[in-house]
Short mmCIF file of C-alpha atoms and ligand atoms in Angstrom, two decimals:
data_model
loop_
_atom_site.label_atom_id
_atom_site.label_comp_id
_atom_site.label_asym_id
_atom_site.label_seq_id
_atom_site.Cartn_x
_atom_site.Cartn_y
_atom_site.Cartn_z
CA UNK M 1 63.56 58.85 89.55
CA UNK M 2 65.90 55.98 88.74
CA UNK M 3 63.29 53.76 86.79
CA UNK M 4 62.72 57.44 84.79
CA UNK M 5 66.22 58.13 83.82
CA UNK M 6 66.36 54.85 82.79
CA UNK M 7 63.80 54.98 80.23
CA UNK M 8 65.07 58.23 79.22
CA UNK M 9 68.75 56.68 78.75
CA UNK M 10 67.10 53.60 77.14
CA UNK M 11 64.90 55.83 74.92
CA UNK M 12 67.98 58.06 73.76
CA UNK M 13 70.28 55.26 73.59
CA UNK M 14 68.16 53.33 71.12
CA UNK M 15 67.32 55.84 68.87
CA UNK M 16 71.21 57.31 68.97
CA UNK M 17 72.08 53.76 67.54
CA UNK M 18 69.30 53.11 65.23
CA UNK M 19 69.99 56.59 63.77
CA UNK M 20 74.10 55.77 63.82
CA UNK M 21 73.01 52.80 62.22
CA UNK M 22 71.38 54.47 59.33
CA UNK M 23 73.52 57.02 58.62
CA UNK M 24 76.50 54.42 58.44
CA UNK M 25 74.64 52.24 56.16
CA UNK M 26 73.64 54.71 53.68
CA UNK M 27 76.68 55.94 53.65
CA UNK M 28 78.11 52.43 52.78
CA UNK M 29 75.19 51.81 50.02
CA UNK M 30 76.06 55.43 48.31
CA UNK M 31 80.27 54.50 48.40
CA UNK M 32 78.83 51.43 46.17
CA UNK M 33 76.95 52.72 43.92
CA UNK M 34 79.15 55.24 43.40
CA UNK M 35 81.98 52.81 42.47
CA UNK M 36 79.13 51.34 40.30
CA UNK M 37 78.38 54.26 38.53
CA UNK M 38 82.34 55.31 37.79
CA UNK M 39 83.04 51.40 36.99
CA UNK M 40 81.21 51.21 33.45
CA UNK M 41 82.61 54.84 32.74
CA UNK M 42 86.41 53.21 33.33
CA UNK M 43 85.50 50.17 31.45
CA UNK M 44 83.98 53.01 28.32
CA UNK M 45 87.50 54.94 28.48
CA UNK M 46 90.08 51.59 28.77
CA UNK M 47 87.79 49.51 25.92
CA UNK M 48 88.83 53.02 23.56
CA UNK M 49 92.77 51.93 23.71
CA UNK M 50 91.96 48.12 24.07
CA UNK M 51 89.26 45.30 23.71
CA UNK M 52 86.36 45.63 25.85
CA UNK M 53 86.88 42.07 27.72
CA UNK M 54 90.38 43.37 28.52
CA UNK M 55 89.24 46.55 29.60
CA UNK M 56 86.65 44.77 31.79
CA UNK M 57 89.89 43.05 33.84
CA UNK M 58 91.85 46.35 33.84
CA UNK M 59 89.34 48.43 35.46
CA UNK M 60 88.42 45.57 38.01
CA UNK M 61 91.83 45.20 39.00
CA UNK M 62 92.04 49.36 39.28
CA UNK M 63 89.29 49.46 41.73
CA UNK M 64 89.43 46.79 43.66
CA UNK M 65 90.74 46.81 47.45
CA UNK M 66 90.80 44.85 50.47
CA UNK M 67 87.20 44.93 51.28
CA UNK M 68 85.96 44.96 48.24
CA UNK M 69 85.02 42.01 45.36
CA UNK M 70 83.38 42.29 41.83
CA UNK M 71 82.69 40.03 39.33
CA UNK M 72 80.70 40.07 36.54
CA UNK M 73 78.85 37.68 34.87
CA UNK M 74 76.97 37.54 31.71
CA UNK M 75 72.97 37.27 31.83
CA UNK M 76 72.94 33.85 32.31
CA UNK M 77 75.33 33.94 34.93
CA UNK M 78 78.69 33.06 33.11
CA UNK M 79 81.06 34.73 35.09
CA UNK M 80 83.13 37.60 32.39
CA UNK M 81 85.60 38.64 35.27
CA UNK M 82 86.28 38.63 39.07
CA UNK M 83 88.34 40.49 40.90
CA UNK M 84 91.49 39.16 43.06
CA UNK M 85 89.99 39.17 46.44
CA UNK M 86 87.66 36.86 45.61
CA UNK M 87 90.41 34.75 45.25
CA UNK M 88 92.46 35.09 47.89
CA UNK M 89 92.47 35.13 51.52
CA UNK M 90 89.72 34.63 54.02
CA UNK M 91 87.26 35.60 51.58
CA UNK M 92 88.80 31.96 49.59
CA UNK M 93 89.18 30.29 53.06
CA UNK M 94 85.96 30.96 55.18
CA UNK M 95 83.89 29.78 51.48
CA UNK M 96 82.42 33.26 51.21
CA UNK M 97 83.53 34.37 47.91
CA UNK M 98 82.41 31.09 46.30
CA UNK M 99 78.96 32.07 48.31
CA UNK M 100 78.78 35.27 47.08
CA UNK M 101 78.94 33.83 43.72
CA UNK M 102 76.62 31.23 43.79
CA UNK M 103 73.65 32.80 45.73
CA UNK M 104 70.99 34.86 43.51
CA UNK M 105 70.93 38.76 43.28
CA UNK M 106 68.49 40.63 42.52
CA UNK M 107 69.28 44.02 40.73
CA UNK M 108 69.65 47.39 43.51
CA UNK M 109 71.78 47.86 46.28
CA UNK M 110 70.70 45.63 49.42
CA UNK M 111 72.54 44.77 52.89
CA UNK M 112 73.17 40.91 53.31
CA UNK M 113 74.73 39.15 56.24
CA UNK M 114 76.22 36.06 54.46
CA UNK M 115 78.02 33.59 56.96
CA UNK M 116 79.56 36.12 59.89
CA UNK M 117 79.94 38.29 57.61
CA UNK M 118 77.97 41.56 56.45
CA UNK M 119 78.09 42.79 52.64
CA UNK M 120 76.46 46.12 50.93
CA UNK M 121 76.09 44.14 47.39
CA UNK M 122 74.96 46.62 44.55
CA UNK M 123 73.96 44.62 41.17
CA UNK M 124 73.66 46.55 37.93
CA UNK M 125 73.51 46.29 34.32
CA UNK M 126 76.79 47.01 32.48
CA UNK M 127 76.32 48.19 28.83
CA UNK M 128 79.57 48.18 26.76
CA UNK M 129 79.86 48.01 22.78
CA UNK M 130 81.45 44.73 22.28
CA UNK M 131 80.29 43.24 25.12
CA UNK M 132 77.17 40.64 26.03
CA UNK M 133 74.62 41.97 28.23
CA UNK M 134 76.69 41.98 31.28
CA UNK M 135 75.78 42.23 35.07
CA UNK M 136 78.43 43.91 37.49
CA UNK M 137 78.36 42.56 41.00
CA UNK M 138 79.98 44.68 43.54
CA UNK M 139 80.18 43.29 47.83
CA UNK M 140 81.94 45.69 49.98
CA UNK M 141 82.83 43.92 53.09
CA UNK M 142 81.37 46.19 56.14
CA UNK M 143 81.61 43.44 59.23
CA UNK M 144 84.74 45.16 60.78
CA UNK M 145 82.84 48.65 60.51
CA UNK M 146 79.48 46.82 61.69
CA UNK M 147 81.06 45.28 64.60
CA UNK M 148 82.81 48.72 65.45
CA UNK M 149 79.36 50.63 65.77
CA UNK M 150 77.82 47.91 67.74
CA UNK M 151 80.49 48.38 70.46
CA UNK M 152 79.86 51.69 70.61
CA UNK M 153 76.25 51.43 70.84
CA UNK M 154 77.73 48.75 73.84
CA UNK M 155 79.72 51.28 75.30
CA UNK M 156 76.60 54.10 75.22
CA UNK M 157 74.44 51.57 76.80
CA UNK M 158 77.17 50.64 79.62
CA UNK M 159 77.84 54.71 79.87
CA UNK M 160 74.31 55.08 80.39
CA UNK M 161 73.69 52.65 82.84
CA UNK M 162 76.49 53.65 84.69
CA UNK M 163 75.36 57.37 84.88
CA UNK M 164 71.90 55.75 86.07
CA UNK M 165 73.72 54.39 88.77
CA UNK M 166 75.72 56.94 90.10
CA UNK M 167 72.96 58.97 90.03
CA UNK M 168 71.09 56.54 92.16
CA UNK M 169 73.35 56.33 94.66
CA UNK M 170 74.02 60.41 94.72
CA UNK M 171 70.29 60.74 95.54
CA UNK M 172 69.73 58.18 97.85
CA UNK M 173 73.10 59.35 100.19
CA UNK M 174 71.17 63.17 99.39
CA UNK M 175 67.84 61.64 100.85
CA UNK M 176 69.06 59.82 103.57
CA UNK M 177 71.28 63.07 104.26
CA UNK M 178 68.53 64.92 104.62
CA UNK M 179 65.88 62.24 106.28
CA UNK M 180 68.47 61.60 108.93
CA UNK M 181 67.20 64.75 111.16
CA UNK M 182 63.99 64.05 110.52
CA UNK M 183 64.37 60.43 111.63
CA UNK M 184 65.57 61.64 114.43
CA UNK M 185 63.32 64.47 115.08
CA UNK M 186 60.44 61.88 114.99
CA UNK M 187 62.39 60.09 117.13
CA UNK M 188 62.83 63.19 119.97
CA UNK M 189 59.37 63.85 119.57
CA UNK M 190 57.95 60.24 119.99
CA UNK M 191 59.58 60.00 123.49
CA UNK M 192 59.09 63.75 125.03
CA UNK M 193 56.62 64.07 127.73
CA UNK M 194 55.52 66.86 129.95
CA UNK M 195 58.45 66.36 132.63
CA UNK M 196 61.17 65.92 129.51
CA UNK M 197 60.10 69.09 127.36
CA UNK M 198 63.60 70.87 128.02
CA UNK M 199 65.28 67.73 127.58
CA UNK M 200 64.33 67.03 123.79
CA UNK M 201 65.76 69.86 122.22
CA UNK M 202 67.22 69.51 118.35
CA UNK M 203 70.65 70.49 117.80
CA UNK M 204 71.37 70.12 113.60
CA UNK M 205 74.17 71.41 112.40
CA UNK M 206 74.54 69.85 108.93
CA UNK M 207 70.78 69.51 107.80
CA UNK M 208 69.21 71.29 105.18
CA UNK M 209 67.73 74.97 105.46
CA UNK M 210 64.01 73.64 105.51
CA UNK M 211 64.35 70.95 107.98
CA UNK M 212 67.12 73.91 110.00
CA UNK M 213 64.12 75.62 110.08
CA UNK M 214 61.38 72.86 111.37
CA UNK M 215 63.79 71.88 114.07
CA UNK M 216 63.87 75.70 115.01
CA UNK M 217 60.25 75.35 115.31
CA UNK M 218 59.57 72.88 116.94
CA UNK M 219 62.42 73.41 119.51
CA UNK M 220 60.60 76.84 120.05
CA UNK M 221 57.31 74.84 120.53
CA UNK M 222 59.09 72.70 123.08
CA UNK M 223 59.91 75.58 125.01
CA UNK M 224 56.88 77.54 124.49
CA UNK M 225 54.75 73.96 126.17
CA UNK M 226 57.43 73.94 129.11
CA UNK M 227 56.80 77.33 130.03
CA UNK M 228 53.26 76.44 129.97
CA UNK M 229 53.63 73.43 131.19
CA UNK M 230 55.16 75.02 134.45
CA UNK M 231 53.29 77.87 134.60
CA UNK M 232 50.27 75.45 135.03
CA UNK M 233 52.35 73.66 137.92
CA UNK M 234 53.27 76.82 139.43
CA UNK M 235 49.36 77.91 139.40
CA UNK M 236 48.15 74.31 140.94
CA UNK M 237 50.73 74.99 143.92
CA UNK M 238 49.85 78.36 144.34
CA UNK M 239 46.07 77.95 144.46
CA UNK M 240 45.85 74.92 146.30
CA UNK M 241 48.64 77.02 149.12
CA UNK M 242 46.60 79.94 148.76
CA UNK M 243 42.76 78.14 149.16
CA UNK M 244 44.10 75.63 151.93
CA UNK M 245 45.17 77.87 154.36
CA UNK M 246 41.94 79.98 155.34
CA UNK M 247 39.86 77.27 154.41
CA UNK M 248 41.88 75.05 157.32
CA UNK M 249 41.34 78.05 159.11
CA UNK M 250 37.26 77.83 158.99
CA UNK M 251 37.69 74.16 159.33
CA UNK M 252 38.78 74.66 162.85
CA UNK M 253 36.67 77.25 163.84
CA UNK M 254 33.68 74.85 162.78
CA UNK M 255 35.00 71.82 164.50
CA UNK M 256 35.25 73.93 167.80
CA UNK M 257 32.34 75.54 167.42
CA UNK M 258 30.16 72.06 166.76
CA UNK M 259 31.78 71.09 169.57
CA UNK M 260 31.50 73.95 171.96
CA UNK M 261 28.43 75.08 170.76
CA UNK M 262 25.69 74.05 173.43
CA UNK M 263 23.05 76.24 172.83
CA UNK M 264 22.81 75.72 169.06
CA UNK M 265 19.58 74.60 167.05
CA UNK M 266 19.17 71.37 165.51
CA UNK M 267 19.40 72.72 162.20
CA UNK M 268 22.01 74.82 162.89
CA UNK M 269 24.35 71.92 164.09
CA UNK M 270 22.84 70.02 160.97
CA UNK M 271 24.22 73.06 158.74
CA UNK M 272 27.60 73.87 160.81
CA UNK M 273 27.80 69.56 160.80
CA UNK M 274 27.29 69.62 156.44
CA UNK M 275 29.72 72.70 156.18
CA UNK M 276 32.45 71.11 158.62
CA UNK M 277 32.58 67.83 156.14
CA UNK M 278 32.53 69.97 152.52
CA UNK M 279 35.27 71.80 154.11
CA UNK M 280 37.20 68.86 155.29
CA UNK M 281 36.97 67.26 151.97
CA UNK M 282 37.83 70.28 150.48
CA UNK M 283 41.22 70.58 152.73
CA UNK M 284 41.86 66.99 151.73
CA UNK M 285 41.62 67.61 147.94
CA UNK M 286 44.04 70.63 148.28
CA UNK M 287 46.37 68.50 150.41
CA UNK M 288 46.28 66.01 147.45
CA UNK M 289 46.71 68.96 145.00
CA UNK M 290 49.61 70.39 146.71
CA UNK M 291 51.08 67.32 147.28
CA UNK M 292 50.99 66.39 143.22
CA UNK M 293 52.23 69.77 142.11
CA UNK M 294 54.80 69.27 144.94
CA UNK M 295 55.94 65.88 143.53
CA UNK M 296 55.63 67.95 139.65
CA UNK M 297 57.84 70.59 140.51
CA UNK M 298 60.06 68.15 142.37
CA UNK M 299 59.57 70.26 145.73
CA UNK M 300 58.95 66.79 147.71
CA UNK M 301 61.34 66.03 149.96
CA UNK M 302 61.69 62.13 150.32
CA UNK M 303 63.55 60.33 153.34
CA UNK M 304 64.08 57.46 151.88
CA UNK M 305 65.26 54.87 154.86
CA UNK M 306 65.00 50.98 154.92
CA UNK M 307 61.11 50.22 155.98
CA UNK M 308 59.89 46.54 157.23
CA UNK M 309 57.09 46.22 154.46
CA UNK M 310 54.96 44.05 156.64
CA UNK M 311 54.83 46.78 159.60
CA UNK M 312 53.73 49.83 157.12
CA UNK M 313 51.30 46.99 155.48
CA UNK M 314 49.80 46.80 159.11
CA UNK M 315 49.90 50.12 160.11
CA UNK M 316 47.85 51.27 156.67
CA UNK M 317 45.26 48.54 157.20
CA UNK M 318 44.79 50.11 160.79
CA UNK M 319 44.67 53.54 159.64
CA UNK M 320 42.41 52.56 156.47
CA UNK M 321 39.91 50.93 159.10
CA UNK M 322 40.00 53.54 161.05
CA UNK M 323 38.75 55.53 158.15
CA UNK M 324 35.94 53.57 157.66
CA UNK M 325 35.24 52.26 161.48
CA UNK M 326 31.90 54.24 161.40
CA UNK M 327 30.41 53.10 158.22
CA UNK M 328 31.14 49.31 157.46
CA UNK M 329 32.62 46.36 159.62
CA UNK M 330 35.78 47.08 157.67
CA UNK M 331 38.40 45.22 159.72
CA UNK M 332 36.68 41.75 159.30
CA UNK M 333 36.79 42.81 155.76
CA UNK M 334 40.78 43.09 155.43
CA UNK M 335 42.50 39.96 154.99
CA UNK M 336 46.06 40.05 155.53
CA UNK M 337 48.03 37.94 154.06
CA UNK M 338 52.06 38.03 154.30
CA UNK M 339 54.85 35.82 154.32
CA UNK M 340 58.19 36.04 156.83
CA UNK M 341 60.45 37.28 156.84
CA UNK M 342 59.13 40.48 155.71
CA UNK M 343 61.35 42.32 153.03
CA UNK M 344 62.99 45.41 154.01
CA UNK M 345 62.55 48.12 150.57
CA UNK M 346 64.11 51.61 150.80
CA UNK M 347 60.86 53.96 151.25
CA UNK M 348 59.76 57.22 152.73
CA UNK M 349 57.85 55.28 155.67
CA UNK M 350 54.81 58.24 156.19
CA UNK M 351 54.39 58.40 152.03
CA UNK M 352 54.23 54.56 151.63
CA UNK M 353 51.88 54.40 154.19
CA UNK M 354 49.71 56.64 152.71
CA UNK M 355 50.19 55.31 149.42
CA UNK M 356 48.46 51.88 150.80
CA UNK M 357 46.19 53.49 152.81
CA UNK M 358 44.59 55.00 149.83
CA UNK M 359 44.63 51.88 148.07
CA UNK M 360 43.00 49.66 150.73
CA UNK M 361 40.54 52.36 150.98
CA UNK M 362 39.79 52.49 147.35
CA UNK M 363 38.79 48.33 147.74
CA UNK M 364 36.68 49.45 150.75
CA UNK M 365 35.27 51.87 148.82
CA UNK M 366 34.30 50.24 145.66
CA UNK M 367 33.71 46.41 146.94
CA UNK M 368 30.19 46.03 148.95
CA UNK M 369 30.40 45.00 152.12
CA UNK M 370 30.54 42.03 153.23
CA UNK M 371 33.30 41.04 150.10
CA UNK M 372 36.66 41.14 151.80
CA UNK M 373 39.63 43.18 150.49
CA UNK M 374 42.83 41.40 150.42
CA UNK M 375 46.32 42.59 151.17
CA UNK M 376 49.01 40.30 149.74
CA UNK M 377 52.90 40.62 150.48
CA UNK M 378 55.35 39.16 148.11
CA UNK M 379 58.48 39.37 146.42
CA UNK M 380 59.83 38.49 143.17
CA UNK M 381 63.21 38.54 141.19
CA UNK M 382 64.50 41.28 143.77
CA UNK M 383 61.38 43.35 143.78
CA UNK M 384 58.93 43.60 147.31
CA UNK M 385 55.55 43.41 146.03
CA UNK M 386 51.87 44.33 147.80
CA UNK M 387 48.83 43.79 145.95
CA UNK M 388 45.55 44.66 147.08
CA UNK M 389 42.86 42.66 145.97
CA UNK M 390 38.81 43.44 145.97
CA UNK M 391 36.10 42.04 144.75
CA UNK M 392 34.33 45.02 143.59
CA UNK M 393 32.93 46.07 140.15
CA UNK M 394 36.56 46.26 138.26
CA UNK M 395 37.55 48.62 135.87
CA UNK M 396 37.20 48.45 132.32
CA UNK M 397 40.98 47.45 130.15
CA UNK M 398 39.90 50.70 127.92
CA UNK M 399 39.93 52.98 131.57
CA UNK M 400 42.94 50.89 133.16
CA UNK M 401 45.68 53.26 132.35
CA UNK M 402 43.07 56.70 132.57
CA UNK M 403 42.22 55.94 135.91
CA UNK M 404 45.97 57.18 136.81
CA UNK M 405 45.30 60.28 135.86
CA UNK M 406 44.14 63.60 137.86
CA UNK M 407 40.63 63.74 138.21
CA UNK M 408 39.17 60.63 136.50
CA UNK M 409 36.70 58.70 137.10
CA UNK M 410 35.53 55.61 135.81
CA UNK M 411 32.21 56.15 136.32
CA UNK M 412 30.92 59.96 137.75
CA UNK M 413 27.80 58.92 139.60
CA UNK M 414 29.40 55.88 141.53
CA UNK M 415 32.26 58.23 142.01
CA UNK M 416 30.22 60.85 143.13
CA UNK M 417 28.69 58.99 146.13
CA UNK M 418 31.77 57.30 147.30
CA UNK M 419 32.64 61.05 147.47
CA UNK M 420 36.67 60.18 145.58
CA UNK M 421 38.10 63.02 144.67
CA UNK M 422 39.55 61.59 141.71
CA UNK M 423 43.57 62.61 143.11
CA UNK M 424 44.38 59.04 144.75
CA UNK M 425 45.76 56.72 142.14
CA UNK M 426 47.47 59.88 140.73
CA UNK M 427 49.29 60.63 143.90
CA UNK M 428 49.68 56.53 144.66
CA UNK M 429 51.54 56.45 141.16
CA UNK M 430 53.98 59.60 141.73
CA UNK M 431 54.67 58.67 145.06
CA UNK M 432 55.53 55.18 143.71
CA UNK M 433 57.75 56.46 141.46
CA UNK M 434 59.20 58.98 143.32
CA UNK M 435 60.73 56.15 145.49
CA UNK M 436 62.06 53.89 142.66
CA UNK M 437 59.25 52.05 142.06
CA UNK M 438 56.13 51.10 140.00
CA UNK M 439 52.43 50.46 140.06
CA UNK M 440 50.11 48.17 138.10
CA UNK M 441 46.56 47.50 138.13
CA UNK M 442 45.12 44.22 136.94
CA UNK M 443 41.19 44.07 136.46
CA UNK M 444 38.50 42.57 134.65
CA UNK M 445 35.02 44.03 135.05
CA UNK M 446 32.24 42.20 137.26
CA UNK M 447 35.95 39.98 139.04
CA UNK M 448 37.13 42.94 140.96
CA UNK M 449 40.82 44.93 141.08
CA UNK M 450 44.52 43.82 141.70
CA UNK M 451 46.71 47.28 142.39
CA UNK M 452 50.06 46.13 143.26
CA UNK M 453 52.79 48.22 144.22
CA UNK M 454 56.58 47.06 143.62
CA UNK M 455 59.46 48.29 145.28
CA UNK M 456 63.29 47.42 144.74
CA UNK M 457 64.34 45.15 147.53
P1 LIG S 501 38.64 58.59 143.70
O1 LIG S 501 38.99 59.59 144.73
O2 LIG S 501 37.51 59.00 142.80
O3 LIG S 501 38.51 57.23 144.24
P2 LIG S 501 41.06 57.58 142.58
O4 LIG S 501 42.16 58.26 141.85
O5 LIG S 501 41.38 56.90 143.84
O6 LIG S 501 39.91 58.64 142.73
O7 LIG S 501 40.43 56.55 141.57
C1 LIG S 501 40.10 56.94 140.27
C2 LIG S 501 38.92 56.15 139.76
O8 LIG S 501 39.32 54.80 139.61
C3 LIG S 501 37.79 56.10 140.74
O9 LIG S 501 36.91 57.18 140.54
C4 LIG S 501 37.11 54.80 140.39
O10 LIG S 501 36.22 54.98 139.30
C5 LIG S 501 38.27 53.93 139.95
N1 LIG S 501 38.72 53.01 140.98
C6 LIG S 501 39.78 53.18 141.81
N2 LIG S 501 39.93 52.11 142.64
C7 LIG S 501 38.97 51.24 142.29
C8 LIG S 501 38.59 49.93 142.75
N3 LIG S 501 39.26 49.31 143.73
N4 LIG S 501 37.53 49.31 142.16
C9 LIG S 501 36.87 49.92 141.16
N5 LIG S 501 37.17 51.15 140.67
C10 LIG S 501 38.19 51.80 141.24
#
């Protein structure tokens, strides 16, 4: 916009002086002839009452003024008359007159810049009975009038640019005005996430009517995703309350009746034995569900209370080979390895210890027997750290951050068969944060997994 207004200016600007310019000049060219013209119709009228040399002097004396000099010469040059200016003042000092009389001019009216100075010069014949075949020179002096129109044309350029730039500046505080919003609009939206949908809301007051309007939109969007948002929370609770309940319910009455049952067949304890594991699995994934939507909604109660790291450490690694007792020689597997004193972190003791537990029995899980799973105790720069190491397959840097969320898997079939529901490392990483602290994974395919949980000290 600025580069095209100034073209525009420039544009108008030039041809304003160039036709200024003009104008003035012919004006100035038609002023000398016209004194011309009149001069050998004086000289006619005086050389009726007087000789037509005297005459000559008369009438050059009559017309002559400040800016203006004549002379006139014969044919050859010999100079007949001059007028008084020629004589006097700067146009005597500065060498000008003498100049104007010694340079050649051809017949017409013509423009000449001679020294600093700028003449209109009109040469023409003079016919007069009783004189030679004269020339009359006239030179009207124009440099004051010359230099007058080029400061204007100084002043329209300077007016120009100045409009240019006030313009410029108008805009960009408009654009900025009105980006400002929008800046920070982009801003909002860049950090909401599904728990801070009600918290980004745009307030403008002073904004323009379209971007009033986007804000209005996309504060209604923010509210329309938070009702969904909950809703969807609200339904995960519900269902996983409403499914666990009777389904603990048959879980019970098929562990009793596997283990009461005396008189049932083979395949009957084979089907009551594949039922009472599917349903047990089942419980556990609701458990898991309830506990996430629990942790959502913000429904978790937490007793936070200062925990000896290095106990809960043990006391998952029991539990997690406990877990596994009947399918691996998982307690030669765990390597503990923790230095003293223990730190003390601020945790609710049953979650953390679940939190591990899942972790060690993820490395259980997805190393092969006999690789052993390490668990590592350390702190750092007032954080308690545990890291559990394994020596399994890894996890891809593309999956790293995925495998945090509900229901992923890195890959199904392996997944499948080590019969994850695909909940842990969700619930490890909301429990985590729910008590203050964070949790990272480190991995490289084929070199196994680092998971390490910190906690403020
Ligand atoms: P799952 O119940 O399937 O184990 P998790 O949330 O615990 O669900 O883990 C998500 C996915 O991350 C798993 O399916 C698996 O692909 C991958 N994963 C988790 N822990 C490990 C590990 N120690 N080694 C390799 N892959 C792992």
């Amino acid at each position: 916009m600025v580069l095209a207004s100034l073209v525009a200016i420039a544009a108008m600007t030039t041809w304003m002086s160039w036709r200024t310019e003009q104008i003035l000049l012919a004006s100035y060219r038609q002023q000398v002839v016209m004194v011309a013209d009149r001069f050998a119709e004086d000289v006619r009228y005086y050389n009726a009452i007087m000789p037509a040399d005297e005459a000559l002097h008369r009438v050059i004396d009559h017309r002559t003024t400040g800016d203006l000099g004549m002379w006139v010469t014969t044919a050859q040059g010999d100079l007949l008359a001059q007028s008084e200016t020629l004589n006097m003042g700067s146009w005597q000092t500065s060498g000008v007159a003498a100049d104007l009389l010694r340079i050649e001019l051809d017949e017409g009216v013509e423009i000449r810049p001679i020294q600093a100075w700028l003449f209109v010069i009109c040469v023409e014949p003079l016919r007069i009975a009783g004189l030679p075949n004269a020339i009359l020179h006239i030179a009207n002096d124009i440099t004051a009038e010359y230099q007058g129109l080029q400061q204007l044309i100084q002043m329209l350029w300077l007016t120009g640019l100045g409009m240019v730039t006030l313009l410029a500046a108008a805009c960009a505080v408009y654009i900025r005005r009105t980006l400002r919003p929008i800046r920070r609009l982009n801003h909002l939206a860049s950090q909401v996430t599904a728990e801070t949908l009600n918290d980004h809301q745009l307030n403008l007051r002073a904004a323009p009517t379209e971007v009033q309007e986007l804000a209005r939109s996309y504060n209604l969007m923010l509210a329309r995703l938070a009702q969904a948002w909950a809703q969807q929370k609200r339904f995960a609770n519900d269902i996983s309350h409403e499914l666990r309940t009777p389904l603990s319910l048959v879980q019970g009455y098929l562990e009793s009746t596997l283990r009461r049952g005396s008189n049932l067949t083979p395949p009957q304890r084979q089907g009551l034995e594949v039922a009472a594991v599917e349903t047990n699995r089942t419980v556990h994934l609701l458990t898991e569900l309830l506990d996430l939507a629990r942790i959502d909604n913000g429904q978790l109660a937490l007793k936070l209370e200062p925990v000896d790291l290095k106990e809960v450490v043990k006391e998952a690694i029991a539990m997690a080979e406990g877990d596994h007792l009947p399918t691996a020689d998982a307690a030669s597997r765990i390597v503990l390895d923790a230095q003293s004193p223990a730190p003390m972190v601020k945790a609710d003791r049953p979650k953390l210890r679940s939190v591990l537990v899942e972790l060690i029995d993820n490395a259980l899980r997805y190393s092969p027997p006999p690789q052993p799973v390490q668990v590592k105790l350390l702190t750092r720069q007032g954080w308690a750290m545990v890291q559990v190491h394994d020596q399994g397959p890894g996890i891809p840097v593309e999956c790293q951050d995925a495998v945090f969320d509900p229901f992923y898997r890195v890959d199904e079939s392996r997944s499948r068969s080590t019969g994850g529901s695909g909940l842990g490392l969700t619930l490890v990483r909301s429990m985590v944060e729910a008590m203050a602290g964070q949790v990272s994974l480190r991995s490289q395919p084929g070199q196994g997994c680092v998971f390490t949980i910190s906690l403020p000290i």
